[in-house]
Coordinates of C-alpha atoms in Angstrom, one line a residue:
Chain A
M22 CA 0.0 0.0 0.0
N23 CA 1.4 3.4 -0.9
P24 CA 1.9 5.9 1.8
P25 CA -0.7 8.5 0.8
R26 CA -3.4 5.8 0.7
R27 CA -2.3 4.5 4.0
G28 CA -2.4 8.0 5.4
W29 CA -6.0 8.4 4.1
L30 CA -7.0 5.1 5.7
K31 CA -5.4 6.1 8.9
G32 CA -7.2 9.4 8.8
A33 CA -10.5 7.7 8.1
G34 CA -9.9 5.2 11.0
A35 CA -9.1 8.1 13.3
S36 CA -12.3 9.9 12.2
I37 CA -14.4 6.8 12.8
A38 CA -12.8 6.3 16.2
S39 CA -13.4 10.0 17.0
L40 CA -17.0 9.7 16.0
A41 CA -17.5 6.5 18.0
L42 CA -16.0 8.3 21.1
A43 CA -18.2 11.3 20.6
G44 CA -21.3 9.0 20.3
C45 CA -20.2 7.2 23.5
D46 CA -19.7 10.6 25.2
K47 CA -23.2 11.6 24.2
I48 CA -24.8 8.4 25.6
A49 CA -22.7 8.3 28.7
T50 CA -23.5 11.9 29.7
D51 CA -27.2 11.8 28.6
P52 CA -29.1 13.8 31.3
N53 CA -31.9 11.3 31.7
L54 CA -29.5 8.4 32.0
V55 CA -27.3 10.2 34.5
K56 CA -30.4 11.1 36.5
A57 CA -31.3 7.4 36.6
L58 CA -27.8 6.4 37.7
A59 CA -28.0 9.1 40.4
G60 CA -30.6 6.9 42.1
A61 CA -27.7 5.1 43.7
E62 CA -26.9 8.3 45.7
V63 CA -30.2 7.8 47.7
L64 CA -29.1 4.2 48.5
N65 CA -25.6 5.5 49.6
R66 CA -27.1 8.1 51.8
R67 CA -29.7 5.8 53.4
V68 CA -27.2 3.0 54.1
Q69 CA -24.5 5.3 55.5
R70 CA -27.0 7.2 57.7
L71 CA -28.3 3.9 58.9
I72 CA -24.9 2.4 59.9
G73 CA -22.9 5.4 60.9
A74 CA -24.5 8.9 61.0
R75 CA -23.2 9.4 64.6
A76 CA -19.8 7.5 64.2
L77 CA -16.7 9.7 64.6
A78 CA -14.2 9.9 61.8
R79 CA -10.7 8.7 62.7
E80 CA -8.5 11.3 64.4
F81 CA -4.8 11.1 64.0
P82 CA -1.7 11.9 66.1
R83 CA -0.1 15.3 65.6
A84 CA 2.9 13.6 63.9
D85 CA 0.7 12.7 60.9
I86 CA -0.1 16.4 60.1
T87 CA 1.1 17.0 56.5
P88 CA 3.4 20.0 55.9
S89 CA 1.9 20.3 52.3
F90 CA -1.9 20.4 52.8
R91 CA -3.2 21.1 49.3
A92 CA -5.8 23.9 48.8
N93 CA -8.3 23.3 46.0
G94 CA -11.1 25.4 44.5
S95 CA -10.8 29.1 45.4
T96 CA -7.4 29.8 46.9
N97 CA -7.6 33.6 46.8
P98 CA -11.2 34.8 46.2
P99 CA -11.2 37.6 43.6
D100 CA -14.3 39.3 45.3
A101 CA -13.7 42.9 46.3
D102 CA -15.7 42.6 49.5
Y103 CA -13.6 39.6 50.5
Q104 CA -10.3 41.3 49.7
A105 CA -11.4 44.3 51.8
H106 CA -11.9 41.9 54.7
V107 CA -8.4 40.4 54.1
A108 CA -6.9 43.9 54.2
S109 CA -8.6 44.7 57.5
G110 CA -7.6 41.3 59.0
F111 CA -11.2 40.2 59.1
A112 CA -11.9 42.7 61.9
D113 CA -15.5 43.3 60.7
W114 CA -16.3 39.8 59.6
T115 CA -19.8 38.8 60.6
L116 CA -21.5 35.4 60.4
I117 CA -25.2 35.6 59.8
V118 CA -27.4 32.8 61.0
D119 CA -31.0 33.1 59.8
G120 CA -33.8 31.3 58.0
L121 CA -35.9 28.8 59.9
V122 CA -34.4 29.7 63.3
E123 CA -36.1 31.1 66.4
K124 CA -33.5 33.8 66.9
P125 CA -31.5 35.1 63.9
L126 CA -27.9 35.9 64.8
A127 CA -25.1 38.1 63.6
L128 CA -21.9 36.9 65.2
S129 CA -18.5 38.5 65.3
L130 CA -15.4 36.2 65.1
A131 CA -14.8 36.9 68.8
E132 CA -18.2 35.7 69.6
I133 CA -17.7 32.6 67.5
R134 CA -14.4 31.9 69.3
A135 CA -16.2 32.1 72.6
L136 CA -18.6 29.3 71.6
P137 CA -17.9 25.6 72.7
A138 CA -15.0 24.5 70.5
R139 CA -13.4 21.3 69.3
T140 CA -9.9 20.5 68.0
Q141 CA -9.5 17.5 65.7
I142 CA -6.8 16.1 63.5
T143 CA -8.5 14.5 60.6
R144 CA -8.1 13.3 57.0
H145 CA -9.4 15.6 54.2
D146 CA -10.4 13.5 51.2
C147 CA -10.7 15.3 47.8
V148 CA -13.2 14.0 45.3
E149 CA -10.2 13.8 42.9
G150 CA -8.7 11.0 45.0
W151 CA -6.0 12.5 47.2
S152 CA -6.0 12.9 51.0
C153 CA -4.2 15.3 53.4
I154 CA -4.2 15.2 57.3
G155 CA -4.6 18.5 59.2
E156 CA -5.6 19.9 62.5
W157 CA -8.7 22.0 62.8
T158 CA -10.1 24.1 65.7
G159 CA -13.5 25.6 65.5
A160 CA -16.9 26.3 67.0
K161 CA -19.2 23.3 67.2
M162 CA -22.0 23.7 64.7
A163 CA -24.4 22.1 67.2
A164 CA -23.6 24.9 69.7
L165 CA -23.9 27.6 67.0
V166 CA -27.1 26.3 65.6
G167 CA -28.4 25.7 69.1
L168 CA -27.9 29.3 70.0
A169 CA -30.1 30.3 67.1
G170 CA -32.6 27.5 67.8
L171 CA -33.7 25.5 64.7
K172 CA -37.4 25.6 63.9
K173 CA -39.1 22.2 63.4
Q174 CA -39.4 22.7 59.7
A175 CA -35.7 23.2 59.2
K176 CA -34.2 20.2 57.3
H177 CA -31.0 21.6 55.8
I178 CA -28.4 24.3 56.5
V179 CA -27.2 26.4 53.5
L180 CA -23.6 27.7 53.8
Y181 CA -23.1 30.9 51.8
C182 CA -19.5 31.7 51.0
A183 CA -17.6 34.8 50.1
D184 CA -15.8 33.4 47.1
T185 CA -16.8 33.5 43.4
L186 CA -15.6 30.5 41.5
G187 CA -16.0 30.2 37.7
G188 CA -18.6 33.0 37.7
S189 CA -20.8 31.7 40.6
K190 CA -20.8 32.2 44.3
Y191 CA -19.7 29.1 46.2
Y192 CA -22.3 27.5 48.5
E193 CA -23.0 24.2 50.1
T194 CA -25.8 22.5 52.0
L195 CA -25.8 20.1 55.0
D196 CA -28.6 18.1 56.5
V197 CA -29.6 18.7 60.1
V198 CA -28.3 15.3 61.1
D199 CA -24.8 16.3 59.9
V200 CA -24.9 19.7 61.7
V201 CA -25.4 18.1 65.1
H202 CA -22.5 15.6 64.6
P203 CA -19.8 16.3 67.2
Q204 CA -17.1 16.7 64.6
T205 CA -19.0 19.2 62.5
I206 CA -17.3 22.5 63.3
L207 CA -16.8 26.0 61.8
A208 CA -13.0 26.1 61.9
Y209 CA -11.1 29.3 62.5
E210 CA -7.7 27.6 63.1
M211 CA -5.7 25.2 61.1
N212 CA -2.6 23.4 62.5
G213 CA -2.5 25.6 65.6
G214 CA -2.5 28.9 63.7
P215 CA -5.2 31.2 62.2
L216 CA -6.9 29.8 59.1
T217 CA -5.0 31.2 56.0
V218 CA -6.7 32.5 52.9
P219 CA -6.1 29.5 50.7
H220 CA -7.7 27.3 53.3
G221 CA -10.8 29.5 53.8
A222 CA -10.0 32.3 56.3
P223 CA -11.7 33.3 58.5
L224 CA -14.2 30.5 58.7
R225 CA -14.6 27.2 57.0
L226 CA -16.7 24.1 57.5
R227 CA -15.3 20.7 58.7
A228 CA -17.8 17.9 58.4
E229 CA -15.5 14.8 58.5
H230 CA -17.9 12.3 57.0
Y231 CA -17.7 14.0 53.7
L232 CA -15.5 14.8 50.7
G233 CA -13.6 18.0 50.2
Y234 CA -16.2 19.9 48.2
K235 CA -18.6 19.8 51.1
Q236 CA -16.1 21.6 53.3
A237 CA -17.2 25.1 52.3
K238 CA -14.5 27.9 52.8
Y239 CA -15.0 31.6 53.5
V240 CA -18.4 31.0 55.2
M241 CA -20.4 34.2 55.7
R242 CA -23.9 33.1 56.3
L243 CA -25.8 30.0 57.5
E244 CA -29.5 29.7 56.5
A245 CA -31.8 27.0 57.9
V246 CA -34.2 25.9 55.2
D247 CA -36.7 23.2 54.5
R248 CA -35.8 23.1 50.8
F249 CA -33.0 24.4 48.6
D250 CA -34.2 24.0 45.0
H251 CA -34.5 27.8 44.7
I252 CA -30.9 28.4 45.7
G253 CA -28.1 28.6 43.1
G254 CA -28.6 25.9 40.5
G255 CA -31.0 24.1 42.8
Q256 CA -28.9 21.0 43.5
G257 CA -27.7 22.0 47.0
G258 CA -24.2 23.2 46.3
Y259 CA -21.7 24.7 43.8
W260 CA -20.3 21.3 42.7
E261 CA -23.7 19.7 43.1
D262 CA -25.0 22.1 40.4
R263 CA -22.1 20.8 38.2
G264 CA -23.2 17.2 38.5
Y265 CA -21.6 16.0 41.7
D266 CA -23.7 14.1 44.3
R267 CA -25.0 16.2 47.2
F268 CA -24.4 13.3 49.6
G269 CA -20.6 13.5 49.1
G270 CA -19.8 10.7 51.6
I271 CA -18.3 8.3 49.1
Chain B
M20 CA -19.8 -62.7 24.2
S21 CA -20.5 -59.6 22.3
S22 CA -17.7 -57.7 20.8
T23 CA -17.7 -53.9 21.2
A24 CA -16.5 -51.3 18.9
R25 CA -15.4 -48.2 20.7
H26 CA -15.8 -44.8 19.1
V27 CA -16.2 -41.2 20.3
R28 CA -19.5 -39.6 20.6
R29 CA -20.4 -36.1 21.7
A30 CA -22.8 -35.7 24.5
L31 CA -24.4 -32.5 26.0
V32 CA -24.1 -32.2 29.7
E33 CA -25.6 -29.6 32.1
R34 CA -22.6 -27.4 32.8
H35 CA -23.8 -24.2 34.5
S36 CA -27.0 -23.5 36.5
G37 CA -29.3 -20.7 35.5
L38 CA -28.2 -18.7 38.5
V39 CA -24.5 -19.1 37.7
R40 CA -25.1 -18.0 34.1
L41 CA -27.2 -15.0 35.0
T42 CA -24.8 -13.7 37.7
H43 CA -21.8 -14.4 35.4
W44 CA -23.2 -12.0 32.7
I45 CA -24.4 -9.3 35.2
N46 CA -20.9 -9.5 36.7
A47 CA -19.2 -9.2 33.3
V48 CA -21.3 -6.1 32.3
S49 CA -20.8 -4.5 35.8
L50 CA -17.1 -5.1 35.7
L51 CA -16.7 -3.5 32.3
V52 CA -18.6 -0.3 33.4
L53 CA -16.7 -0.3 36.7
L54 CA -13.4 -0.6 35.0
L55 CA -14.0 2.2 32.5
S56 CA -15.7 4.6 35.0
G57 CA -12.9 3.7 37.5
L58 CA -10.2 4.8 35.0
Q59 CA -12.2 8.1 34.6
I60 CA -12.1 8.6 38.4
F61 CA -8.4 7.6 38.5
N62 CA -7.7 10.3 35.8
A63 CA -8.9 13.0 38.2
H64 CA -5.6 12.4 40.1
P65 CA -3.5 9.9 38.2
K66 CA -1.1 9.1 41.0
L67 CA -1.1 6.5 43.7
Y68 CA 0.3 6.5 47.2
W69 CA 0.8 4.3 50.2
G70 CA -0.5 5.1 53.7
A71 CA -3.3 7.2 55.1
Q72 CA -2.6 10.4 53.0
S73 CA -1.0 11.6 49.8
H74 CA 2.7 12.6 50.0
F75 CA 2.5 14.5 46.8
D76 CA 6.3 14.3 46.3
R77 CA 6.4 10.5 46.4
P78 CA 3.6 8.7 44.6
W79 CA 4.6 5.1 43.9
L80 CA 2.8 5.3 40.5
A81 CA 2.2 8.5 38.5
T82 CA 1.3 9.4 35.0
F83 CA 2.1 13.0 33.8
A84 CA 3.2 15.0 30.8
V85 CA 6.5 16.7 30.1
A86 CA 7.5 19.0 27.2
G87 CA 9.3 16.8 24.7
Q88 CA 10.7 17.3 21.1
G89 CA 7.7 17.9 18.8
G90 CA 5.0 18.2 21.4
L91 CA 4.1 16.7 24.8
Q92 CA 5.5 13.5 26.1
G93 CA 3.5 11.2 28.3
V94 CA 5.4 9.7 31.2
T95 CA 4.5 6.9 33.6
R96 CA 6.6 6.4 36.6
I97 CA 6.3 3.2 38.7
G98 CA 8.7 3.3 41.6
P99 CA 12.1 4.1 40.2
V100 CA 11.1 3.0 36.6
R101 CA 10.3 5.8 34.2
L102 CA 8.6 4.9 31.0
D103 CA 7.7 6.9 27.9
T104 CA 4.0 6.1 27.4
T105 CA 3.1 8.9 25.0
G106 CA -0.2 8.1 23.2
F107 CA -1.5 5.9 26.0
L108 CA -0.7 7.1 29.5
G109 CA 0.0 10.7 30.4
V110 CA -0.6 12.1 26.9
S111 CA -3.0 10.8 24.3
R112 CA -5.0 12.0 21.3
Q113 CA -8.6 13.0 21.5
H114 CA -10.4 14.3 18.4
G115 CA -7.0 14.6 16.8
V116 CA -5.3 16.8 19.4
Q117 CA -2.9 15.9 22.1
V118 CA -4.4 16.0 25.6
V119 CA -2.9 15.5 29.0
R120 CA -4.7 12.8 30.9
G121 CA -4.0 9.5 32.7
F122 CA -5.7 6.9 30.6
P123 CA -6.8 7.7 27.1
A124 CA -10.4 8.7 26.1
W125 CA -11.2 5.3 24.6
L126 CA -10.6 3.6 28.0
T127 CA -12.7 5.9 30.2
L128 CA -16.5 6.3 30.8
P129 CA -17.5 8.9 29.7
P130 CA -14.7 9.3 27.2
Q131 CA -14.3 13.1 27.9
Q132 CA -12.8 14.1 31.3
F133 CA -16.0 14.4 33.4
L134 CA -15.4 13.1 37.0
A135 CA -18.9 13.8 38.2
V136 CA -20.6 11.6 35.6
G137 CA -17.9 8.9 35.9
R138 CA -18.8 8.7 39.6
R139 CA -22.5 8.3 38.8
W140 CA -21.7 5.3 36.6
H141 CA -19.3 3.9 39.1
F142 CA -21.5 4.0 42.2
F143 CA -24.6 2.8 40.4
F144 CA -22.8 -0.3 39.0
A145 CA -20.9 -0.8 42.3
W146 CA -24.4 -1.6 43.8
V147 CA -25.3 -3.9 40.9
F148 CA -21.9 -5.6 41.2
A149 CA -22.1 -6.0 45.0
I150 CA -25.6 -7.3 45.1
N151 CA -25.1 -9.6 42.2
G152 CA -21.9 -10.9 43.9
A153 CA -23.6 -11.4 47.2
V154 CA -26.4 -13.4 45.5
Y155 CA -23.8 -15.6 43.7
A156 CA -21.7 -16.1 46.8
A157 CA -24.7 -17.0 49.0
S158 CA -26.0 -19.5 46.5
A159 CA -22.6 -21.0 45.9
V160 CA -22.1 -21.6 49.6
L161 CA -25.6 -22.7 50.4
G162 CA -26.6 -24.4 47.2
G163 CA -23.5 -26.6 46.9
H164 CA -21.9 -25.0 43.8
L165 CA -18.8 -24.1 45.9
R166 CA -18.3 -27.6 47.3
R167 CA -19.4 -29.5 44.2
D168 CA -17.8 -27.5 41.4
L169 CA -15.2 -25.1 42.8
L170 CA -13.3 -26.6 45.8
P171 CA -10.6 -29.0 44.5
T172 CA -11.2 -32.6 45.4
R173 CA -8.6 -34.6 47.4
D174 CA -7.4 -36.4 44.4
Q175 CA -7.0 -33.1 42.5
L176 CA -4.8 -31.7 45.2
R177 CA -2.2 -34.5 45.1
P178 CA 1.1 -32.9 44.1
R179 CA 1.5 -35.5 41.3
H180 CA -1.9 -34.6 39.9
V181 CA -1.2 -30.8 40.1
L182 CA 2.1 -31.2 38.3
L183 CA 0.4 -33.3 35.6
E184 CA -2.2 -30.7 35.1
I185 CA 0.3 -27.9 34.9
W186 CA 2.2 -30.0 32.3
D187 CA -1.0 -30.6 30.3
H188 CA -1.9 -27.0 30.6
M189 CA 1.5 -25.9 29.2
R190 CA 0.9 -28.1 26.2
L191 CA -2.6 -26.8 25.9
R192 CA -4.1 -30.3 26.3
F193 CA -7.6 -30.0 27.6
P194 CA -9.3 -32.7 29.5
K195 CA -11.7 -35.0 27.7
G196 CA -14.5 -37.3 28.6
E197 CA -15.4 -37.7 32.2
E198 CA -12.5 -35.4 33.3
A199 CA -14.0 -32.6 31.1
K200 CA -17.2 -32.7 33.2
R201 CA -15.4 -30.9 36.1
Y202 CA -13.1 -28.0 36.3
N203 CA -9.4 -28.9 36.5
V204 CA -7.5 -27.8 39.6
L205 CA -5.9 -24.7 37.9
Q206 CA -9.3 -23.5 36.8
K207 CA -10.7 -24.0 40.2
G208 CA -7.9 -22.1 41.7
A209 CA -8.3 -19.2 39.3
Y210 CA -12.1 -19.0 39.7
L211 CA -11.9 -19.2 43.5
G212 CA -9.2 -16.6 43.6
V213 CA -11.2 -14.2 41.4
A214 CA -14.7 -14.8 42.9
F215 CA -13.7 -15.1 46.6
V216 CA -10.5 -13.0 46.9
L217 CA -10.1 -10.4 44.1
L218 CA -13.8 -9.3 43.7
P219 CA -14.5 -9.0 47.5
L220 CA -11.2 -7.1 47.8
M221 CA -12.5 -4.6 45.2
V222 CA -15.7 -4.0 47.3
L223 CA -13.7 -3.6 50.6
T224 CA -11.0 -1.3 49.2
G225 CA -13.7 0.7 47.4
M226 CA -15.6 1.1 50.7
T227 CA -12.3 2.2 52.5
M228 CA -12.2 5.2 50.1
S229 CA -15.5 6.5 51.5
P230 CA -15.0 9.0 54.4
G231 CA -18.4 8.1 55.7
L232 CA -17.9 4.4 55.7
D233 CA -14.4 4.9 57.3
A234 CA -16.2 6.5 60.3
A235 CA -18.7 3.6 60.5
F236 CA -16.0 0.8 60.0
P237 CA -12.7 2.2 61.1
W238 CA -11.2 -1.4 60.9
L239 CA -11.2 -1.0 57.1
L240 CA -8.5 1.6 57.5
D241 CA -6.4 -0.8 59.6
L242 CA -7.0 -3.7 57.3
F243 CA -5.6 -1.9 54.3
G244 CA -3.2 0.5 55.9
G245 CA -5.0 3.7 55.2
R246 CA -7.2 5.3 52.6
Q247 CA -4.4 5.9 50.0
S248 CA -3.2 2.4 50.4
A249 CA -6.8 1.2 49.8
R250 CA -6.9 3.3 46.6
S251 CA -3.6 1.7 45.5
I252 CA -4.8 -1.8 46.3
H253 CA -8.1 -1.0 44.5
F254 CA -6.1 -0.2 41.4
V255 CA -3.7 -3.1 41.6
T256 CA -6.6 -5.6 42.2
A257 CA -8.5 -4.1 39.2
S258 CA -5.4 -4.7 37.1
L259 CA -5.2 -8.3 38.2
I260 CA -8.9 -8.8 37.3
V261 CA -8.1 -7.3 33.8
L262 CA -5.2 -9.8 33.6
F263 CA -7.5 -12.6 34.5
F264 CA -10.0 -11.5 31.9
F265 CA -7.4 -11.7 29.1
V266 CA -6.2 -15.2 30.2
H267 CA -9.9 -16.2 30.5
M268 CA -10.6 -15.1 27.0
V269 CA -7.6 -16.9 25.6
M270 CA -8.5 -20.1 27.4
V271 CA -12.2 -19.8 26.3
V272 CA -11.1 -19.6 22.6
L273 CA -8.4 -22.3 22.8
S274 CA -10.7 -24.8 24.6
G275 CA -13.6 -24.4 22.3
L276 CA -15.1 -21.0 21.8
W277 CA -18.6 -21.9 20.8
N278 CA -18.9 -24.8 23.3
N279 CA -17.9 -22.5 26.2
V280 CA -20.0 -19.6 25.2
R281 CA -23.0 -21.8 24.7
S282 CA -22.5 -23.4 28.1
M283 CA -22.5 -20.0 29.7
I284 CA -25.7 -19.0 27.8
T285 CA -27.8 -22.2 27.6
G286 CA -26.1 -24.2 30.3
R287 CA -25.3 -27.1 28.0
Y288 CA -21.7 -28.2 27.4
A289 CA -20.5 -30.8 24.9
I290 CA -18.1 -33.4 26.0
E291 CA -16.6 -36.3 24.1
V292 CA -17.5 -39.7 25.6
A293 CA -16.3 -43.1 24.5
A294 CA -19.5 -44.9 23.5
S295 CA -19.8 -48.6 23.6
E296 CA -22.0 -50.0 20.9
P297 CA -22.9 -53.6 20.6
A298 CA -21.6 -54.9 17.3
G299 CA -23.9 -57.9 17.2
E300 CA -26.0 -60.1 19.3
A301 CA -24.5 -63.0 21.2
S302 CA -25.8 -66.3 19.9

């Protein structure tokens, strides 16, 4: 076979392969099909809640803390409001707690530091597959939410964040059962020092049953809700709106 | 006395029960989807580590891209060994352009890099695979399939017999007649190893990667030496299952493609039996 003809054949073969892959892509990402597959998330959530909603995640000795804890997502929020807070050392940072609560709150960082706190050395698991061990100190969410008093209708807590990522504000949702877990804290310290900007200064969530994308950084407001389909893209979080499971425990 | 003329005749025997056949094919489809979506998930961070966490400066396995002459070069490093894997691992072509990714598009589900959707496929079929496997294992233990068909008999375990089978296997001589009715000892070892060691290991190491399940079952972390070790073992075990698949395919073809495939679909398997036919009536 002469070279030009072989080149043509090779090209045709590559085109067919390319078309086949594009077809496969179309089927594998078909919205209805993916929605059906997402049914497994319900099973994951139910089973995990049944066997270990209250179990504590493993805590590690101080020697296991990594010196190179990776920061993902926003590492320096471009938002002007946030940058103004950085410039003033977060002196005027206020955490709003509202929605389906008995007593809406606006707490300063000093007031949050005065709440019952917990320190834990835990493993952070990124959805990409890597893990890093770090120490976190923060206010117990149970105490914080208890201060505001959840109304009976409240099912989820929405965490609104200061950072804009890829054109949208970051946000997350937790279920009430996760909020009262003893290891669920709003951390203001990491590895014994103040939380740094790449890791979510001045406040970030730690909910140790879950993957990294649930651990919202730069938290400004907690809203207790009975539904979240009107918030953001309606799926219960920034990454959830982009196809990730809201459960995030696997 | 009658004289007998011996000749060979083919007889169909019942080889696989309906449940074995059904679970076999559900397992095959699940494993294919799990493998391809698993490689999609691997590609999100195509590096493997030992221990609880990722020491980013020392993965034991890594695929990445470096600038080479005339474009990007795909590199795979396994321990101290550095391989040029351009076109397959690290760098491959997608729609005619070079892209940086662990495994190539034709080996991942979905083909494009889309971790969220890869996870949807993986976790759905993980349930299909685990439930199917549990049904198979329970019926194998309780229904006698394990004892009757899979556990080697005493005579099969005699060293002399094992050596003979290895020698026959190396010459690709397959058992005939009565012997063909049962699995040989190498087959039994391979099937037991896959069904009762490798496949359960996939489920357990997969569970160990879930932070929620780690809280509920902390012994999983101790069993595998941490989450990153579990991720590595998950990958290595999957590779061994792929290796088994290729050997399985070769053996299916060499020992009678149609006969084997039919037996796994209809249950019936043809064996050659020496038939005795009376040549004449005694006077």
